Short mmCIF file of C-alpha atoms in Angstrom, two decimals:
data_model
loop_
_atom_site.label_atom_id
_atom_site.label_comp_id
_atom_site.label_asym_id
_atom_site.label_seq_id
_atom_site.Cartn_x
_atom_site.Cartn_y
_atom_site.Cartn_z
CA GLN A 1 -55.70 -41.84 32.42
CA LEU A 2 -52.59 -40.01 31.08
CA GLN A 3 -49.96 -42.05 29.76
CA LEU A 4 -46.13 -40.78 29.72
CA VAL A 5 -43.28 -42.17 27.56
CA GLU A 6 -39.68 -40.86 28.24
CA SER A 7 -37.09 -40.94 25.50
CA GLY A 8 -33.68 -39.33 24.96
CA GLY A 9 -31.46 -40.95 28.04
CA ASP A 10 -27.89 -42.42 27.00
CA LEU A 11 -24.31 -43.12 27.98
CA VAL A 12 -22.26 -39.53 27.81
CA GLN A 13 -19.12 -38.10 29.14
CA PRO A 14 -18.90 -34.70 31.30
CA GLY A 15 -19.57 -31.53 29.95
CA GLU A 16 -22.02 -33.27 27.09
CA SER A 17 -26.01 -32.78 26.75
CA LEU A 18 -28.71 -34.70 26.26
CA ARG A 19 -32.51 -33.50 25.65
CA LEU A 20 -34.98 -35.87 27.19
CA SER A 21 -38.62 -35.87 26.30
CA CYS A 22 -41.31 -36.41 27.57
CA THR A 23 -44.82 -37.99 25.55
CA ALA A 24 -48.17 -38.24 25.80
CA SER A 25 -49.65 -39.81 22.91
CA ARG A 26 -53.19 -38.42 21.44
CA MET A 27 -53.58 -36.25 24.48
CA THR A 28 -52.09 -32.38 24.91
CA LEU A 29 -50.04 -31.75 28.22
CA GLY A 30 -50.95 -27.87 28.41
CA TYR A 31 -53.78 -28.61 31.62
CA TYR A 32 -50.86 -30.09 33.20
CA ALA A 33 -47.56 -29.02 35.55
CA ILE A 34 -44.44 -31.65 34.33
CA GLY A 35 -42.60 -32.68 36.59
CA TRP A 36 -38.89 -33.99 36.12
CA PHE A 37 -37.36 -36.49 38.51
CA ARG A 38 -34.59 -38.80 39.01
CA GLN A 39 -33.02 -41.51 40.89
CA ALA A 40 -30.13 -42.86 41.46
CA PRO A 41 -29.04 -46.59 42.45
CA GLY A 42 -29.47 -46.88 46.42
CA LYS A 43 -31.08 -42.92 46.60
CA GLU A 44 -34.62 -41.38 47.11
CA ARG A 45 -36.07 -39.74 44.00
CA GLU A 46 -35.57 -36.28 43.72
CA GLY A 47 -37.25 -33.74 41.90
CA VAL A 48 -35.12 -31.89 39.10
CA SER A 49 -37.18 -29.70 37.38
CA CYS A 50 -41.04 -29.05 36.33
CA ILE A 51 -42.77 -26.47 34.29
CA SER A 52 -46.31 -25.13 34.83
CA ALA A 53 -49.47 -24.89 32.73
CA GLY A 54 -50.75 -21.38 32.97
CA THR A 55 -47.51 -19.47 32.21
CA ASN A 56 -44.80 -22.20 31.78
CA SER A 57 -42.64 -20.74 34.72
CA ALA A 58 -40.18 -22.90 35.83
CA ASN A 59 -38.55 -24.28 38.57
CA TYR A 60 -34.98 -25.56 39.02
CA ALA A 61 -33.07 -28.02 41.68
CA ASP A 62 -30.08 -25.81 42.92
CA SER A 63 -27.72 -29.00 41.57
CA VAL A 64 -29.20 -28.13 38.05
CA LYS A 65 -29.55 -24.42 37.55
CA GLY A 66 -27.75 -22.98 34.88
CA ARG A 67 -27.26 -26.24 32.92
CA PHE A 68 -31.03 -27.67 32.78
CA THR A 69 -33.50 -26.45 30.78
CA ILE A 70 -37.56 -27.29 30.66
CA SER A 71 -39.84 -26.58 27.95
CA ARG A 72 -42.66 -27.71 26.08
CA GLY A 73 -43.34 -28.63 22.44
CA ARG A 74 -44.25 -26.63 20.16
CA ALA A 75 -47.82 -29.48 19.84
CA TYR A 76 -48.05 -29.62 23.75
CA ASN A 77 -48.02 -33.34 23.66
CA THR A 78 -44.36 -33.26 24.66
CA VAL A 79 -42.25 -31.79 27.62
CA TYR A 80 -38.35 -31.37 27.07
CA LEU A 81 -35.88 -31.54 29.13
CA GLN A 82 -32.35 -30.02 27.78
CA MET A 83 -29.47 -31.07 29.86
CA ASN A 84 -26.10 -29.49 29.31
CA SER A 85 -22.82 -29.48 30.95
CA LEU A 86 -23.87 -32.88 32.61
CA GLU A 87 -22.06 -34.01 35.51
CA PRO A 88 -21.39 -38.04 36.77
CA GLU A 89 -23.78 -36.45 39.70
CA ASP A 90 -26.69 -36.23 37.19
CA THR A 91 -26.38 -40.27 36.45
CA GLY A 92 -29.69 -41.91 37.05
CA VAL A 93 -32.75 -42.63 35.86
CA TYR A 94 -35.08 -39.67 35.06
CA TYR A 95 -38.67 -39.70 34.93
CA CYS A 96 -41.76 -37.46 34.14
CA GLY A 97 -44.81 -37.14 36.12
CA ALA A 98 -48.52 -34.61 35.45
CA PHE A 99 -49.79 -32.75 37.45
CA TRP A 100 -53.47 -31.12 36.57
CA SER A 101 -53.53 -27.68 37.18
CA PRO A 102 -54.30 -25.63 34.29
CA ARG A 103 -54.84 -22.43 35.77
CA SER A 104 -51.89 -22.09 38.01
CA PRO A 105 -49.32 -19.45 37.07
CA ILE A 106 -46.51 -21.94 39.11
CA CYS A 107 -45.33 -25.18 39.69
CA SER A 108 -43.64 -26.92 42.60
CA MET A 109 -41.59 -30.08 43.03
CA ASN A 110 -43.91 -31.22 45.76
CA SER A 111 -46.76 -31.24 44.29
CA ARG A 112 -48.23 -34.73 43.85
CA TYR A 113 -47.23 -35.83 40.07
CA ASP A 114 -49.15 -38.82 38.91
CA ASN A 115 -48.97 -41.01 36.08
CA TRP A 116 -45.19 -41.79 35.64
CA GLY A 117 -43.35 -42.96 33.05
CA GLN A 118 -40.64 -45.79 32.81
CA GLY A 119 -38.23 -43.58 32.92
CA THR A 120 -35.06 -43.17 30.65
CA GLN A 121 -31.48 -43.97 31.50
CA VAL A 122 -28.72 -41.24 31.79
CA THR A 123 -25.48 -42.05 32.48
CA VAL A 124 -22.50 -39.53 32.88
CA SER A 125 -19.48 -41.37 32.83
CA SER A 126 -15.77 -40.71 31.47
#
């Protein structure tokens, strides 16, 4: 079973940046689409971004387009989410999940991602 760990969350002010990491120890993520999701208190989990395994093509929620960037590390055991120009609405627990799709050229936020980590807290407040 694939084990994922999220890290990088912090308390920041609006307009600042964070980089989240999604890491699998001793295992490559190169054959999986990776999705980032977030959940605010009292709200359902929502998709933020995903990156495909076949071409590293990325998709983003409308609310984060132009501000967030998803990428894979050179060692291919880590996927990053660079978050710039953070807003209070970005506050929540951020999770990453994996979807086995080694040949797919694109990713979808509606895929059935699994192997969720414990999440990392992002708080954007002045």
